[in-house]
């Protein structure tokens, strides 16, 4: 672990427990119906109208009961959050080794070229799928259901805005983690194509060690290596494949019609060596800013924006969330929609992350006196704040965290302080008080451009059962590390990533009703 982190405050006393942070196991299920009357595998006609893609996000429960948070899951959640944070921080400074050409050029740090735009049809309507929270399975991330290959086969992939490579565990799997269902077999797909090591697209991925020389006349596959931390990584063949997704179009402006659409030539990693805390996932679907992400590759079909709305993590498994590619009129017409600028270009040293510029934090209506330099992003990749779907809680750099924690301790008078809880603080005993939320201070983030993101109590206090203890769902990181707005604070907000205008939108929404 990165030496700057205060690991003693985030020890994991139960190393055998399942993480609520790093992966989600979701059994197969009929997310995309192929037998209903209004669904088929046809490709819709080309159209000049605006396009958008909507994907359902669902929770998954083993028992069917509403899940509750407990100490064990929180221990594992923070432990894996810290692993992820050190990974994100290291990735800012890690040089990227490219494949070497026949001239044997030396390795150097490079910025990837724009991804080649595949020949794809543009579609009208909203692309549909399912996203699920893995809280009941020991994970704090969300899964998306996709169909891959020809004929299409179902896989559940972790949704991650903090990385850009899409990848799936493939046969032969020489060193792989356990997943639900079989591995992807490229030999059984008619649409699978290896990308040659001499293909320009091969330069978009990092080469494994040792870096392999490739001659232009060679047709060998392009090997890739992508890492997420000391023990999490994937290595295999860089390839293209057909991803089947569920398209929703309006019929007569009223009734929605669903049909499944094949998106061809999606670049992805066919992983033969994969290690990490992915807990039953078949792989990962990257939504980062990089050219390889699923969001970037869909820009030629649906434009330069996507959004999601994450349901309450403790909601019933039948409740679904949404992921939408393209312009979504629902969020754009929301009366409480607010935007803040996404930092990009020379301001952001790594093109994969979605950086925002925080100015301060508001507690109980008062803007805290936090030195603005606390939030600064340096040119060498230190500091800064990202919004990330793959991190559960929110993490703010010291001294911001200490000032925030102190502000809550000063304001909360109604409940006794719990001083022996080893992970989060402050914590309070709210037993016997049904309306405890009314006695907790308000909380919001003030951005540098004046935008304010106000959160409901359940997004910044986590209730632990059966102890009836509520704790501030925020932790601190060293000054040089990233600050992160995690998915716990994003619950029941429609969050929009608008790359064309370089802005992040957010609107309070009952996500189950979207």
CSV table of C-alpha atoms in Angstrom, one decimal:
chain,number,residue,atom,x,y,z
A,1,UNK,CA,0.0,0.0,0.0
A,2,UNK,CA,1.2,3.5,-0.7
A,3,UNK,CA,3.2,4.6,2.3
A,4,UNK,CA,1.4,7.9,2.7
A,5,UNK,CA,-1.9,6.3,3.6
A,6,UNK,CA,-2.8,5.9,7.2
A,7,UNK,CA,-3.4,2.2,6.9
A,8,UNK,CA,-3.8,1.7,10.6
A,9,UNK,CA,-7.2,3.4,10.5
A,10,UNK,CA,-8.4,1.1,7.7
A,11,UNK,CA,-7.3,-2.3,8.6
A,12,UNK,CA,-9.4,-5.3,7.5
A,13,UNK,CA,-10.1,-7.6,10.4
A,14,UNK,CA,-11.9,-10.0,8.2
A,15,UNK,CA,-9.7,-10.8,5.2
A,16,UNK,CA,-12.0,-13.7,4.2
A,17,UNK,CA,-15.1,-11.6,3.9
A,18,UNK,CA,-16.3,-10.5,0.5
A,19,UNK,CA,-15.5,-6.9,-0.6
A,20,UNK,CA,-18.3,-4.4,-1.0
A,21,UNK,CA,-15.8,-2.4,-3.0
A,22,UNK,CA,-14.0,-4.1,-5.8
A,23,UNK,CA,-16.4,-6.4,-7.6
A,24,UNK,CA,-19.9,-7.6,-7.9
A,25,UNK,CA,-21.1,-11.1,-8.5
A,26,UNK,CA,-24.3,-11.3,-10.5
A,27,UNK,CA,-25.8,-14.6,-11.6
A,28,UNK,CA,-27.1,-14.8,-15.1
A,29,UNK,CA,-30.6,-13.6,-15.7
A,30,UNK,CA,-32.8,-12.6,-18.7
A,31,UNK,CA,-31.8,-8.9,-18.7
A,32,UNK,CA,-32.3,-8.6,-22.5
A,33,UNK,CA,-35.4,-10.6,-23.4
A,34,UNK,CA,-35.1,-12.2,-26.8
A,35,UNK,CA,-38.5,-13.9,-26.8
A,36,UNK,CA,-40.8,-11.0,-26.0
A,37,UNK,CA,-43.1,-9.7,-28.7
A,38,UNK,CA,-41.5,-6.3,-28.9
A,39,UNK,CA,-37.8,-7.4,-29.0
A,40,UNK,CA,-35.7,-8.7,-31.8
A,41,UNK,CA,-32.1,-8.7,-33.0
A,42,UNK,CA,-32.7,-6.5,-36.0
A,43,UNK,CA,-30.7,-3.4,-36.7
A,44,UNK,CA,-32.8,-0.2,-36.8
A,45,UNK,CA,-32.9,2.0,-39.8
A,46,UNK,CA,-30.5,4.9,-40.1
A,47,UNK,CA,-31.9,8.2,-39.0
A,48,UNK,CA,-30.9,11.9,-38.8
A,49,UNK,CA,-32.6,12.4,-35.5
A,50,UNK,CA,-30.8,12.7,-32.1
A,51,UNK,CA,-29.8,9.4,-30.5
A,52,UNK,CA,-29.5,8.3,-27.0
A,53,UNK,CA,-28.9,5.0,-25.3
A,54,UNK,CA,-30.6,3.9,-22.0
A,55,UNK,CA,-29.4,1.0,-20.0
A,56,UNK,CA,-31.2,-0.4,-16.9
A,57,UNK,CA,-29.2,-0.6,-13.6
A,58,UNK,CA,-30.5,-3.2,-11.2
A,59,UNK,CA,-29.7,-4.3,-7.7
A,60,UNK,CA,-29.1,-7.9,-6.9
A,61,UNK,CA,-29.9,-9.6,-3.7
A,62,UNK,CA,-29.2,-13.2,-2.7
A,63,UNK,CA,-32.3,-13.5,-0.5
A,64,UNK,CA,-34.6,-11.1,-2.1
A,65,UNK,CA,-34.8,-9.1,1.1
A,66,UNK,CA,-33.7,-5.4,1.4
A,67,UNK,CA,-30.0,-5.5,2.3
A,68,UNK,CA,-28.5,-3.6,5.3
A,69,UNK,CA,-25.0,-2.3,5.9
A,70,UNK,CA,-22.9,-3.9,8.6
A,71,UNK,CA,-19.5,-3.6,10.2
A,72,UNK,CA,-17.9,-6.5,8.2
A,73,UNK,CA,-18.9,-5.2,4.8
A,74,UNK,CA,-17.8,-1.7,5.8
A,75,UNK,CA,-14.4,-3.0,6.9
A,76,UNK,CA,-13.9,-4.7,3.5
A,77,UNK,CA,-15.4,-1.7,1.7
A,78,UNK,CA,-12.9,0.8,3.0
A,79,UNK,CA,-10.0,-1.7,2.7
A,80,UNK,CA,-10.7,-2.1,-1.0
A,81,UNK,CA,-11.4,1.6,-1.5
A,82,UNK,CA,-7.9,2.3,-0.3
A,83,UNK,CA,-6.5,-0.3,-2.7
A,84,UNK,CA,-8.3,1.4,-5.5
A,85,UNK,CA,-7.2,4.9,-4.4
A,86,UNK,CA,-3.5,4.0,-4.4
A,87,UNK,CA,-4.0,2.4,-7.8
A,88,UNK,CA,-5.7,5.6,-9.2
A,89,UNK,CA,-3.0,7.7,-7.7
A,90,UNK,CA,-0.1,5.6,-9.1
A,91,UNK,CA,-1.7,5.5,-12.5
A,92,UNK,CA,-1.3,9.3,-12.6
A,93,UNK,CA,2.5,9.0,-12.5
A,94,UNK,CA,3.1,5.6,-14.2
A,95,UNK,CA,4.8,5.8,-17.6
A,96,UNK,CA,3.0,4.0,-20.4
A,97,UNK,CA,5.0,1.6,-22.4
A,98,UNK,CA,4.0,1.3,-26.0
A,99,UNK,CA,4.7,-1.5,-28.4
A,100,UNK,CA,8.0,-1.1,-30.2
A,101,UNK,CA,8.2,-1.0,-34.0
A,102,UNK,CA,10.9,-2.6,-36.1
A,103,UNK,CA,13.2,0.3,-35.6
A,104,UNK,CA,13.4,-0.5,-31.9
A,105,UNK,CA,12.5,2.9,-30.6
A,106,UNK,CA,13.0,3.3,-26.8
A,107,UNK,CA,10.1,3.2,-24.4
A,108,UNK,CA,8.6,6.5,-23.4
A,109,UNK,CA,5.6,8.1,-21.9
A,110,UNK,CA,3.0,8.9,-24.5
A,111,UNK,CA,-0.5,10.2,-24.8
A,112,UNK,CA,-2.7,7.8,-26.8
A,113,UNK,CA,-3.9,8.9,-30.2
A,114,UNK,CA,-7.6,9.3,-30.7
A,115,UNK,CA,-9.3,6.0,-31.2
A,116,UNK,CA,-10.1,5.1,-34.8
A,117,UNK,CA,-13.8,5.5,-35.5
A,118,UNK,CA,-15.2,2.2,-36.6
A,119,UNK,CA,-17.7,2.0,-39.3
A,120,UNK,CA,-21.0,1.8,-37.4
A,121,UNK,CA,-24.5,2.9,-38.1
A,122,UNK,CA,-26.1,5.6,-36.1
A,123,UNK,CA,-29.2,4.7,-34.2
A,124,UNK,CA,-32.3,6.4,-32.9
A,125,UNK,CA,-33.6,5.8,-29.5
A,126,UNK,CA,-32.1,4.8,-26.1
A,127,UNK,CA,-29.8,1.9,-25.6
A,128,UNK,CA,-31.1,-0.3,-22.8
A,129,UNK,CA,-29.3,-2.6,-20.4
A,130,UNK,CA,-29.1,-3.4,-16.7
A,131,UNK,CA,-26.8,-2.1,-13.9
A,132,UNK,CA,-26.9,-3.6,-10.5
A,133,UNK,CA,-25.4,-2.7,-7.1
A,134,UNK,CA,-23.4,-5.4,-5.5
A,135,UNK,CA,-23.8,-4.3,-1.9
A,136,UNK,CA,-25.4,-7.6,-0.9
A,137,UNK,CA,-22.7,-9.6,-2.6
A,138,UNK,CA,-19.9,-7.7,-0.8
A,139,UNK,CA,-19.2,-5.2,-3.5
A,140,UNK,CA,-19.6,-1.4,-3.8
A,141,UNK,CA,-19.5,-1.3,-7.6
A,142,UNK,CA,-22.2,-1.7,-10.2
A,143,UNK,CA,-22.5,-4.3,-12.9
A,144,UNK,CA,-23.8,-3.9,-16.4
A,145,UNK,CA,-25.2,-6.8,-18.4
A,146,UNK,CA,-24.0,-7.2,-22.0
A,147,UNK,CA,-24.1,-9.7,-24.7
A,148,UNK,CA,-20.8,-10.4,-26.5
A,149,UNK,CA,-19.9,-12.2,-29.7
A,150,UNK,CA,-21.8,-13.9,-32.5
A,151,UNK,CA,-24.0,-15.7,-31.5
A,152,UNK,CA,-24.3,-13.3,-28.5
A,153,UNK,CA,-23.6,-14.7,-25.0
A,154,UNK,CA,-24.4,-13.0,-21.7
A,155,UNK,CA,-21.8,-11.5,-19.4
A,156,UNK,CA,-21.9,-9.2,-16.4
A,157,UNK,CA,-19.1,-6.6,-16.4
A,158,UNK,CA,-18.1,-4.1,-13.7
A,159,UNK,CA,-18.9,-0.5,-14.6
A,160,UNK,CA,-15.9,1.8,-14.1
A,161,UNK,CA,-15.6,5.5,-14.9
A,162,UNK,CA,-12.0,5.4,-13.6
A,163,UNK,CA,-10.6,3.2,-16.4
A,164,UNK,CA,-11.0,2.9,-20.2
A,165,UNK,CA,-10.2,-0.6,-21.3
A,166,UNK,CA,-13.1,-3.0,-21.8
A,167,UNK,CA,-12.1,-6.6,-21.2
A,168,UNK,CA,-13.5,-10.1,-20.6
A,169,UNK,CA,-11.9,-13.3,-19.3
A,170,UNK,CA,-11.2,-15.5,-22.3
A,171,UNK,CA,-10.3,-19.1,-23.0
A,172,UNK,CA,-7.7,-20.4,-22.7
A,173,UNK,CA,-7.7,-18.8,-19.2
A,174,UNK,CA,-4.2,-19.5,-18.0
A,175,UNK,CA,-4.5,-17.6,-14.7
A,176,UNK,CA,-8.0,-16.3,-14.0
A,177,UNK,CA,-10.2,-15.4,-11.1
A,178,UNK,CA,-13.5,-17.1,-10.3
A,179,UNK,CA,-16.5,-15.8,-12.2
A,180,UNK,CA,-20.2,-16.6,-12.6
A,181,UNK,CA,-20.7,-18.6,-15.8
A,182,UNK,CA,-18.2,-19.7,-18.5
A,183,UNK,CA,-15.4,-17.7,-19.9
A,184,UNK,CA,-15.7,-16.1,-23.3
A,185,UNK,CA,-14.4,-18.4,-26.1
A,186,UNK,CA,-13.2,-16.4,-29.1
A,187,UNK,CA,-13.2,-19.5,-31.2
A,188,UNK,CA,-17.0,-19.8,-30.8
A,189,UNK,CA,-17.7,-16.3,-32.1
A,190,UNK,CA,-18.0,-15.5,-35.8
A,191,UNK,CA,-17.4,-11.8,-35.2
A,192,UNK,CA,-14.2,-12.0,-33.1
A,193,UNK,CA,-11.1,-10.5,-34.7
A,194,UNK,CA,-7.6,-10.1,-33.2
A,195,UNK,CA,-6.0,-6.7,-33.8
A,196,UNK,CA,-2.6,-7.2,-35.4
A,197,UNK,CA,0.5,-5.9,-33.5
A,198,UNK,CA,1.3,-3.8,-36.6
A,199,UNK,CA,-2.2,-2.2,-36.5
A,200,UNK,CA,-2.1,1.5,-35.5
A,201,UNK,CA,-4.8,0.7,-32.9
A,202,UNK,CA,-2.3,-1.5,-31.1
A,203,UNK,CA,-0.6,1.7,-30.0
A,204,UNK,CA,-3.6,2.5,-27.8
A,205,UNK,CA,-2.8,-0.2,-25.3
A,206,UNK,CA,0.1,-0.8,-23.0
A,207,UNK,CA,2.6,-3.5,-23.8
A,208,UNK,CA,3.3,-6.4,-21.3
A,209,UNK,CA,6.8,-6.9,-20.1
A,210,UNK,CA,9.1,-7.5,-21.8
A,211,UNK,CA,8.0,-5.2,-24.6
A,212,UNK,CA,7.7,-7.1,-27.8
A,213,UNK,CA,9.0,-5.9,-31.2
A,214,UNK,CA,6.6,-6.0,-34.0
A,215,UNK,CA,7.4,-6.0,-37.7
A,216,UNK,CA,4.9,-4.3,-40.1
A,217,UNK,CA,4.6,-7.5,-42.1
A,218,UNK,CA,3.7,-9.6,-39.1
A,219,UNK,CA,0.1,-10.5,-38.4
A,220,UNK,CA,0.6,-11.6,-34.8
A,221,UNK,CA,-2.0,-10.4,-32.3
A,222,UNK,CA,-1.5,-7.3,-30.3
A,223,UNK,CA,-0.8,-8.2,-26.6
A,224,UNK,CA,-1.9,-5.8,-23.9
A,225,UNK,CA,-1.4,-5.3,-20.2
A,226,UNK,CA,-3.7,-3.2,-18.0
A,227,UNK,CA,-3.3,-2.8,-14.2
A,228,UNK,CA,-5.5,-1.7,-11.4
A,229,UNK,CA,-3.2,-2.2,-8.4
A,230,UNK,CA,-0.5,-4.4,-7.0
A,231,UNK,CA,-2.7,-7.6,-7.4
A,232,UNK,CA,-5.3,-6.5,-10.0
A,233,UNK,CA,-4.4,-6.7,-13.7
A,234,UNK,CA,-5.4,-8.2,-17.0
A,235,UNK,CA,-3.2,-9.4,-19.8
A,236,UNK,CA,-4.2,-10.9,-23.2
A,237,UNK,CA,-5.0,-10.2,-26.8
A,238,UNK,CA,-6.3,-6.8,-28.0
A,239,UNK,CA,-9.2,-7.5,-30.3
A,240,UNK,CA,-12.6,-6.3,-31.7
A,241,UNK,CA,-15.9,-7.9,-31.2
A,242,UNK,CA,-19.7,-7.3,-31.5
A,243,UNK,CA,-21.5,-6.2,-28.4
A,244,UNK,CA,-25.3,-6.6,-28.4
A,245,UNK,CA,-27.3,-4.0,-26.5
A,246,UNK,CA,-30.9,-3.2,-26.0
A,247,UNK,CA,-32.2,-0.2,-28.0
A,248,UNK,CA,-35.4,1.6,-26.9
A,249,UNK,CA,-37.3,3.8,-29.4
A,250,UNK,CA,-40.5,5.8,-29.0
A,251,UNK,CA,-43.4,4.6,-31.0
A,252,UNK,CA,-45.8,7.5,-31.9
A,253,UNK,CA,-44.1,9.5,-29.2
A,254,UNK,CA,-45.8,7.4,-26.5
A,255,UNK,CA,-45.1,3.7,-26.4
A,256,UNK,CA,-41.5,2.5,-26.1
A,257,UNK,CA,-40.4,-0.4,-28.4
A,258,UNK,CA,-37.4,-2.5,-27.5
A,259,UNK,CA,-35.1,-4.2,-29.9
A,260,UNK,CA,-31.6,-5.6,-29.6
A,261,UNK,CA,-28.9,-3.9,-31.6
A,262,UNK,CA,-25.5,-5.2,-32.6
A,263,UNK,CA,-22.6,-2.7,-32.1
A,264,UNK,CA,-19.8,-4.0,-34.2
A,265,UNK,CA,-16.0,-3.5,-34.0
A,266,UNK,CA,-15.8,-2.7,-30.3
A,267,UNK,CA,-12.2,-2.7,-29.2
A,268,UNK,CA,-11.7,-4.8,-26.1
A,269,UNK,CA,-9.2,-7.0,-24.3
A,270,UNK,CA,-9.5,-10.8,-24.4
A,271,UNK,CA,-7.9,-11.6,-21.1
A,272,UNK,CA,-6.0,-14.9,-20.6
A,273,UNK,CA,-4.2,-13.8,-17.4
A,274,UNK,CA,-6.4,-11.9,-15.0
A,275,UNK,CA,-5.9,-11.2,-11.3
A,276,UNK,CA,-7.8,-9.1,-8.8
A,277,UNK,CA,-10.9,-8.6,-6.6
A,278,UNK,CA,-13.5,-8.8,-9.3
A,279,UNK,CA,-15.8,-11.3,-7.4
A,280,UNK,CA,-17.7,-13.2,-10.0
A,281,UNK,CA,-17.5,-10.6,-12.8
A,282,UNK,CA,-16.7,-11.7,-16.3
A,283,UNK,CA,-14.6,-8.6,-16.8
A,284,UNK,CA,-14.9,-4.8,-16.9
A,285,UNK,CA,-16.6,-2.2,-18.9
A,286,UNK,CA,-14.6,1.0,-19.0
A,287,UNK,CA,-16.4,4.4,-19.1
A,288,UNK,CA,-13.3,6.6,-18.5
A,289,UNK,CA,-12.2,9.5,-20.7
A,290,UNK,CA,-9.7,7.5,-22.6
A,291,UNK,CA,-10.1,6.5,-26.3
A,292,UNK,CA,-10.7,2.8,-25.5
A,293,UNK,CA,-13.7,3.2,-23.2
A,294,UNK,CA,-17.1,2.0,-24.1
A,295,UNK,CA,-18.4,5.6,-23.8
A,296,UNK,CA,-15.7,6.9,-26.2
A,297,UNK,CA,-16.3,4.2,-28.8
A,298,UNK,CA,-20.0,4.8,-28.7
A,299,UNK,CA,-19.6,8.5,-29.5
A,300,UNK,CA,-19.8,7.9,-33.2
A,301,UNK,CA,-23.3,6.4,-32.6
A,302,UNK,CA,-24.7,8.5,-29.8
A,303,UNK,CA,-22.8,11.7,-29.4
A,304,UNK,CA,-20.4,13.0,-26.7
A,305,UNK,CA,-22.4,12.5,-23.5
A,306,UNK,CA,-23.6,9.7,-21.2
A,307,UNK,CA,-25.4,9.7,-17.9
A,308,UNK,CA,-26.5,7.3,-15.2
A,309,UNK,CA,-28.8,7.3,-12.2
A,310,UNK,CA,-27.8,4.9,-9.4
A,311,UNK,CA,-30.6,3.6,-7.2
A,312,UNK,CA,-30.4,3.5,-3.4
A,313,UNK,CA,-27.8,0.8,-2.6
A,314,UNK,CA,-30.2,-0.6,0.0
A,315,UNK,CA,-33.2,-0.8,-2.4
A,316,UNK,CA,-34.9,-4.1,-3.3
A,317,UNK,CA,-33.3,-6.1,-6.1
A,318,UNK,CA,-36.4,-5.5,-8.4
A,319,UNK,CA,-35.5,-1.8,-8.6
A,320,UNK,CA,-33.5,-0.8,-11.6
A,321,UNK,CA,-31.1,2.0,-12.3
A,322,UNK,CA,-30.4,3.5,-15.7
A,323,UNK,CA,-27.3,4.2,-17.9
A,324,UNK,CA,-28.0,6.4,-20.9
A,325,UNK,CA,-25.7,7.1,-23.8
A,326,UNK,CA,-26.5,10.2,-25.8
A,327,UNK,CA,-28.4,13.3,-25.1
A,328,UNK,CA,-31.1,12.6,-22.5
A,329,UNK,CA,-34.0,15.0,-22.5
A,330,UNK,CA,-35.1,13.9,-19.1
A,331,UNK,CA,-32.1,15.2,-17.2
A,332,UNK,CA,-31.7,18.3,-19.5
A,333,UNK,CA,-35.2,19.4,-18.6
A,334,UNK,CA,-34.8,18.8,-14.9
A,335,UNK,CA,-35.5,22.0,-12.9
A,336,UNK,CA,-32.8,21.3,-10.4
A,337,UNK,CA,-30.1,20.3,-13.0
A,338,UNK,CA,-26.7,21.9,-12.2
A,339,UNK,CA,-23.4,21.8,-14.0
A,340,UNK,CA,-19.8,22.2,-13.1
A,341,UNK,CA,-16.8,22.2,-15.4
A,342,UNK,CA,-14.8,19.1,-16.1
A,343,UNK,CA,-11.1,19.8,-16.0
A,344,UNK,CA,-9.4,18.7,-19.1
A,345,UNK,CA,-6.5,19.2,-21.5
A,346,UNK,CA,-3.3,20.5,-19.9
A,347,UNK,CA,-5.1,20.9,-16.6
A,348,UNK,CA,-5.6,17.1,-16.3
A,349,UNK,CA,-2.4,15.0,-16.5
A,350,UNK,CA,-4.3,11.8,-17.2
A,351,UNK,CA,-7.0,11.6,-19.8
A,352,UNK,CA,-8.8,8.7,-18.3
A,353,UNK,CA,-10.2,10.4,-15.2
A,354,UNK,CA,-13.1,12.9,-14.9
A,355,UNK,CA,-11.6,15.7,-12.8
A,356,UNK,CA,-13.7,18.4,-11.2
A,357,UNK,CA,-12.5,21.5,-9.3
A,358,UNK,CA,-13.7,21.8,-5.7
A,359,UNK,CA,-13.5,25.1,-4.0
A,360,UNK,CA,-14.8,24.2,-0.6
A,361,UNK,CA,-17.4,22.2,1.3
A,362,UNK,CA,-20.7,23.4,3.0
A,363,UNK,CA,-21.8,22.0,6.3
A,364,UNK,CA,-25.1,23.1,7.9
A,365,UNK,CA,-25.2,26.1,5.5
A,366,UNK,CA,-21.7,27.3,6.3
A,367,UNK,CA,-18.9,27.3,3.8
A,368,UNK,CA,-15.9,25.8,5.6
A,369,UNK,CA,-12.6,27.6,5.7
A,370,UNK,CA,-10.5,25.0,3.8
A,371,UNK,CA,-7.4,26.3,2.0
A,372,UNK,CA,-8.1,26.2,-1.7
A,373,UNK,CA,-4.7,24.8,-2.5
A,374,UNK,CA,-5.9,21.6,-0.8
A,375,UNK,CA,-8.0,20.8,-3.9
A,376,UNK,CA,-5.4,21.8,-6.5
A,377,UNK,CA,-4.4,19.4,-9.2
A,378,UNK,CA,-0.7,19.6,-10.0
A,379,UNK,CA,0.8,19.1,-13.5
A,380,UNK,CA,2.6,15.9,-12.4
A,381,UNK,CA,-0.6,14.2,-11.4
A,382,UNK,CA,-0.8,14.9,-7.6
A,383,UNK,CA,-4.0,16.0,-5.9
A,384,UNK,CA,-7.1,17.0,-7.7
A,385,UNK,CA,-10.7,15.5,-7.4
A,386,UNK,CA,-12.3,12.9,-9.6
A,387,UNK,CA,-15.8,11.6,-9.8
A,388,UNK,CA,-15.7,7.8,-9.8
A,389,UNK,CA,-18.3,5.0,-10.1
A,390,UNK,CA,-15.8,2.4,-8.9
A,391,UNK,CA,-15.1,3.8,-5.4
A,392,UNK,CA,-17.8,3.4,-2.8
A,393,UNK,CA,-17.3,6.2,-0.2
A,394,UNK,CA,-16.0,9.7,-0.8
A,395,UNK,CA,-12.4,10.6,0.1
A,396,UNK,CA,-11.2,14.1,0.6
A,397,UNK,CA,-7.6,15.2,1.0
A,398,UNK,CA,-6.2,16.3,4.3
A,399,UNK,CA,-6.6,18.9,5.8
A,400,UNK,CA,-10.1,19.2,4.1
A,401,UNK,CA,-11.2,15.9,5.7
A,402,UNK,CA,-10.2,17.0,9.2
A,403,UNK,CA,-12.0,20.3,8.8
A,404,UNK,CA,-15.1,18.6,7.6
A,405,UNK,CA,-15.1,16.0,10.4
A,406,UNK,CA,-14.6,18.7,13.0
A,407,UNK,CA,-17.5,20.7,11.5
A,408,UNK,CA,-19.9,17.8,11.9
A,409,UNK,CA,-18.7,17.0,15.4
A,410,UNK,CA,-19.4,20.7,16.4
A,411,UNK,CA,-22.9,20.7,14.8
A,412,UNK,CA,-24.3,17.4,16.0
A,413,UNK,CA,-25.6,17.7,19.5
A,414,UNK,CA,-28.7,15.6,19.6
A,415,UNK,CA,-27.0,12.1,19.6
A,416,UNK,CA,-24.2,10.6,21.8
A,417,UNK,CA,-20.9,10.2,20.0
A,418,UNK,CA,-19.7,6.7,19.4
A,419,UNK,CA,-15.9,6.8,20.0
A,420,UNK,CA,-14.9,3.1,19.6
A,421,UNK,CA,-15.9,2.5,16.0
A,422,UNK,CA,-12.6,1.8,14.2
A,423,UNK,CA,-13.3,2.9,10.6
A,424,UNK,CA,-15.5,6.0,10.1
A,425,UNK,CA,-15.9,9.1,12.3
A,426,UNK,CA,-17.8,10.8,13.6
A,427,UNK,CA,-20.4,8.1,14.5
A,428,UNK,CA,-23.5,8.6,16.5
A,429,UNK,CA,-26.0,6.4,18.3
A,430,UNK,CA,-29.5,7.1,16.8
A,431,UNK,CA,-31.4,4.2,18.4
A,432,UNK,CA,-35.0,4.9,19.1
A,433,UNK,CA,-35.1,8.1,16.9
A,434,UNK,CA,-37.0,7.4,13.7
A,435,UNK,CA,-36.6,10.9,12.3
A,436,UNK,CA,-32.8,11.1,13.1
A,437,UNK,CA,-32.1,12.6,9.7
A,438,UNK,CA,-33.8,15.8,10.7
A,439,UNK,CA,-31.2,16.4,13.4
A,440,UNK,CA,-28.1,15.9,11.2
A,441,UNK,CA,-26.4,18.9,9.5
A,442,UNK,CA,-26.8,19.5,5.7
A,443,UNK,CA,-23.8,18.8,3.4
A,444,UNK,CA,-22.8,20.1,0.0
A,445,UNK,CA,-19.8,20.6,-2.3
A,446,UNK,CA,-19.0,24.0,-3.6
A,447,UNK,CA,-17.2,24.0,-7.0
A,448,UNK,CA,-14.8,26.6,-8.2
A,449,UNK,CA,-17.2,27.8,-10.9
A,450,UNK,CA,-19.9,28.5,-8.3
A,451,UNK,CA,-21.9,25.3,-8.8
A,452,UNK,CA,-23.2,23.6,-5.6
A,453,UNK,CA,-24.0,19.9,-5.2
A,454,UNK,CA,-26.2,19.4,-2.2
A,455,UNK,CA,-26.8,15.9,-0.9
A,456,UNK,CA,-29.5,14.2,1.2
A,457,UNK,CA,-28.5,12.8,4.6
A,458,UNK,CA,-28.5,9.2,3.3
A,459,UNK,CA,-25.8,10.1,0.8
A,460,UNK,CA,-23.2,11.2,3.4
A,461,UNK,CA,-24.2,9.3,6.5
A,462,UNK,CA,-24.3,5.5,6.5
A,463,UNK,CA,-26.5,3.6,8.9
A,464,UNK,CA,-25.1,0.4,10.4
A,465,UNK,CA,-27.5,-2.3,11.5
A,466,UNK,CA,-28.4,-3.7,13.9
A,467,UNK,CA,-26.3,-1.3,16.0
A,468,UNK,CA,-28.4,1.7,14.9
A,469,UNK,CA,-25.2,3.7,14.5
A,470,UNK,CA,-24.8,6.4,11.8
A,471,UNK,CA,-21.4,7.4,10.6
A,472,UNK,CA,-20.1,10.1,8.2
A,473,UNK,CA,-19.5,8.2,4.9
A,474,UNK,CA,-16.3,10.2,4.2
A,475,UNK,CA,-12.7,9.5,4.8
A,476,UNK,CA,-9.4,11.3,4.4
A,477,UNK,CA,-6.4,10.8,2.0
A,478,UNK,CA,-2.9,12.2,2.1
A,479,UNK,CA,-2.6,15.7,0.7
A,480,UNK,CA,-0.8,14.4,-2.5
A,481,UNK,CA,-3.4,11.8,-3.3
A,482,UNK,CA,-6.6,12.1,-5.2
A,483,UNK,CA,-9.9,13.3,-3.7
A,484,UNK,CA,-12.8,11.2,-4.9
A,485,UNK,CA,-16.6,11.6,-5.1
A,486,UNK,CA,-17.7,8.0,-4.8
A,487,UNK,CA,-20.8,6.2,-5.8
A,488,UNK,CA,-22.3,6.3,-2.3
A,489,UNK,CA,-22.8,10.1,-2.6
A,490,UNK,CA,-24.1,9.7,-6.2
A,491,UNK,CA,-27.1,7.6,-5.2
A,492,UNK,CA,-30.4,9.0,-6.5
A,493,UNK,CA,-28.8,11.6,-8.6
A,494,UNK,CA,-28.9,11.7,-12.3
A,495,UNK,CA,-25.3,12.3,-13.2
A,496,UNK,CA,-24.4,13.5,-16.7
A,497,UNK,CA,-20.9,13.4,-18.4
A,498,UNK,CA,-21.0,16.0,-21.2
A,499,UNK,CA,-17.7,15.7,-23.0
A,500,UNK,CA,-18.6,18.1,-25.9
A,501,UNK,CA,-19.1,21.0,-23.4
A,502,UNK,CA,-16.6,19.5,-20.9
A,503,UNK,CA,-19.1,19.6,-17.9
A,504,UNK,CA,-20.6,17.4,-15.3
A,505,UNK,CA,-24.3,17.6,-14.7
A,506,UNK,CA,-26.2,16.4,-11.6
A,507,UNK,CA,-29.8,16.5,-10.6
A,508,UNK,CA,-31.6,15.0,-7.6
A,509,UNK,CA,-33.8,12.2,-8.9
A,510,UNK,CA,-35.7,9.2,-7.7
A,511,UNK,CA,-33.6,6.8,-9.8
A,512,UNK,CA,-36.1,4.0,-9.6
A,513,UNK,CA,-38.6,6.1,-11.4
A,514,UNK,CA,-36.3,7.2,-14.3
